[in-house]
Amino acid sequence: MKSRFFKHLFAIFLFVVTGSSYGQGSLCEEVEPFCAGDQELVFPNSNFASGSLAQGQSGPYYGCLLSQPYPAWFYLQIENSGNLEFKISQFQNRDGSGASLDVDFAVWGPFNEDEDYCNDAALSNLNLVDCSFSESAVEAMTINNAQADDIYIVLITNFSESPGYISLQQTNSSQPGAGATDCSILESTLGDDRIGCGEEEIILDGETEGATDYEWFVYNEDLATYDLLPGETSPTLSVFSSGNYRVVVTNSDGDDTAEDNVDVNFYDEPVASLPADFLICAGEGEPVDLTQASAEILSGNSDRENYRVLYYESEEAADEDIPVNSPSAYIWEEGEQIFAQVLGVESGCRSSLVSFGLDQTVFPEVNLSEITQVCLRPDGGLQNDIRLGNDLGSTYSYQWRSAGAIISNEPVLIFSEVPSAENYRLILTDNETGCSRNFETQIQYYSAPAEVLITVEGSDFTGGATVTAEAVQGLGSATEYEYQLDDGSWQSGAVFRNVNPGAHVISAREVNGCGMTSSEKFNIIGYMRFFTPNSDGYNDTWNVIDEAGVTTRVIYIFDRYGKLLKQISPAGAGWDGTTNGKDLPADDYWFKIIFVDELTGNKGEFSGNFSLIR
């Protein structure tokens, strides 16, 4: 029983071994209390190996903190008004030895106890009290003119990102005008049972107001008595093993004692083994059984029946302890990450989080299009063998089907003759996962045009010649053709306008590459646009081009001023660029012809110009 003087018997759990934490929150909403007093507070930092948040949350105004790696949030409450000065340091080892690690901080306030001091409006520029972003491992934090009951929010960041320890200590507590933090916000009683996970150290704090002597005991189950722990006379006791512990305190006069007991139970920390990414056969939006990964996740624990696996959709869901309700029928999304944690059923101890991906089994590229285009020869045979699919190796199984029947189990389906069916399906199976995927193709046949027909309208003498081609459908499915005049560029249209006079041919080809067919040669009536009388054998004379149906009777040639230079016969060799035996200069010259349309018997005249080039 506690006596009347036993006013403040409480136990404070400071987790002070490597790998544990001092209740620090990665988010401001998880902010934890601390008080400084005369003693130095030391706790493991948050780092790349242990931290759950690599950068500070968005929203707060961080002042001088250009980055906020591995944040730890705390709040303190003022007990005595005044100025408070703190030293914040970070080193590799608990005792301040080892490598110096860059530490930074920011502090906001003051806030009232009922105020929401973690929202963005509270953590603003107006409420920023102090901050430092220096490269030092030791920082000085100052809060001036703090008033009793005021609350301040402190953010400590680990710029080095390396594992180590942070020390926090008030440096002016013994000086005049110094304020003090309120440690009552940390108080609890020894009456609550304690659970330790793994190798953590539990510190029982039985410090009691008015007490001067302390004794600690542990229950001996064999003798059913409490055994005194020799040498343990301080207000605190470090506990590393399970048992029922008792503290007995005595006042300064020695005439009043009190005692309190607490059960401490240590459990092995669960281990969550990292599972392989989950390859899924089901389509996106269909249910999958996440519990298939449980055996692999639990494989590092010796006594599996005492553990179970919790699955989470995100790290935030894990932090808020919101597991997936139906992990055996989870509706998944492509590329999703699932987080898992092992829970000790009896202890409540939890492992660290592991994650694995949810991805549909990825099949390699298969050489099988929805439409397979095949070229036929004019006699109806195949231009080349048909090859469907490609060999993806022995890790896959192949099944070719047509009209409901299996026709082959080879990776590639080959036809040397036109196949009897047009539709084929490949069922490709991943031998490792058992997942299958269907690929289907329809064979469509094409060939070059059967022939190319030509229609000519007009001539140079009637406003220009227009030639229209018609590609007659060849074997196979209806298709498209491209057209070419002589050796010109290919075009989709079949009409060619302002075709020059002379002999021509038009070709048509099948757009899928199944062959080309050319028309017979045809002539366009007209005249040469230039000639070069240099005796090289090309365009040495100028003349008019005739065709059956139109006969040119006479040709007159003029200079640019209208002077008649020559009258020639269209049946002759043409004009050589001379008059009266003299070479005329390079220039533009004009001509007039008299012609007869043989179909109608009508006479006609046509004038134009051409160039003499020397």
PDB file of N, CA and C in Angstrom, residues 77-81 111-113 147-151:
ATOM      1  N   GLN A  77       6.438  21.706 -22.238  1.00  0.00           N
ATOM      2  CA  GLN A  77       5.533  22.636 -21.565  1.00  0.00           C
ATOM      3  C   GLN A  77       6.311  23.343 -20.471  1.00  0.00           C
ATOM      4  N   ILE A  78       6.070  24.636 -20.360  1.00  0.00           N
ATOM      5  CA  ILE A  78       6.809  25.466 -19.409  1.00  0.00           C
ATOM      6  C   ILE A  78       6.165  25.348 -18.018  1.00  0.00           C
ATOM      7  N   GLU A  79       6.993  25.060 -17.013  1.00  0.00           N
ATOM      8  CA  GLU A  79       6.526  25.026 -15.628  1.00  0.00           C
ATOM      9  C   GLU A  79       6.802  26.354 -14.940  1.00  0.00           C
ATOM     10  N   ASN A  80       8.034  26.861 -15.039  1.00  0.00           N
ATOM     11  CA  ASN A  80       8.424  28.148 -14.442  1.00  0.00           C
ATOM     12  C   ASN A  80       8.785  29.118 -15.551  1.00  0.00           C
ATOM     13  N   SER A  81       8.220  30.329 -15.509  1.00  0.00           N
ATOM     14  CA  SER A  81       8.483  31.328 -16.533  1.00  0.00           C
ATOM     15  C   SER A  81       9.949  31.733 -16.517  1.00  0.00           C
ATOM     16  N   PHE A 111       2.212  28.121 -27.669  1.00  0.00           N
ATOM     17  CA  PHE A 111       0.860  27.655 -27.941  1.00  0.00           C
ATOM     18  C   PHE A 111       0.157  27.368 -26.612  1.00  0.00           C
ATOM     19  N   ASN A 112      -1.172  27.436 -26.669  1.00  0.00           N
ATOM     20  CA  ASN A 112      -1.977  27.042 -25.512  1.00  0.00           C
ATOM     21  C   ASN A 112      -2.182  25.533 -25.520  1.00  0.00           C
ATOM     22  N   GLU A 113      -2.504  24.976 -24.366  1.00  0.00           N
ATOM     23  CA  GLU A 113      -2.653  23.533 -24.244  1.00  0.00           C
ATOM     24  C   GLU A 113      -3.779  23.008 -25.120  1.00  0.00           C
ATOM     25  N   GLN A 147       6.507  31.649 -20.796  1.00  0.00           N
ATOM     26  CA  GLN A 147       5.559  31.806 -19.713  1.00  0.00           C
ATOM     27  C   GLN A 147       5.047  30.444 -19.258  1.00  0.00           C
ATOM     28  N   ALA A 148       4.736  30.362 -17.978  1.00  0.00           N
ATOM     29  CA  ALA A 148       4.240  29.112 -17.410  1.00  0.00           C
ATOM     30  C   ALA A 148       3.027  28.616 -18.203  1.00  0.00           C
ATOM     31  N   ASP A 149       2.997  27.307 -18.421  1.00  0.00           N
ATOM     32  CA  ASP A 149       1.950  26.578 -19.140  1.00  0.00           C
ATOM     33  C   ASP A 149       2.033  26.739 -20.647  1.00  0.00           C
ATOM     34  N   ASP A 150       2.946  27.605 -21.159  1.00  0.00           N
ATOM     35  CA  ASP A 150       3.119  27.684 -22.608  1.00  0.00           C
ATOM     36  C   ASP A 150       3.660  26.360 -23.145  1.00  0.00           C
ATOM     37  N   ILE A 151       3.298  26.065 -24.395  1.00  0.00           N
ATOM     38  CA  ILE A 151       3.776  24.858 -25.067  1.00  0.00           C
ATOM     39  C   ILE A 151       4.583  25.268 -26.296  1.00  0.00           C
TER      40      ILE A 151
END
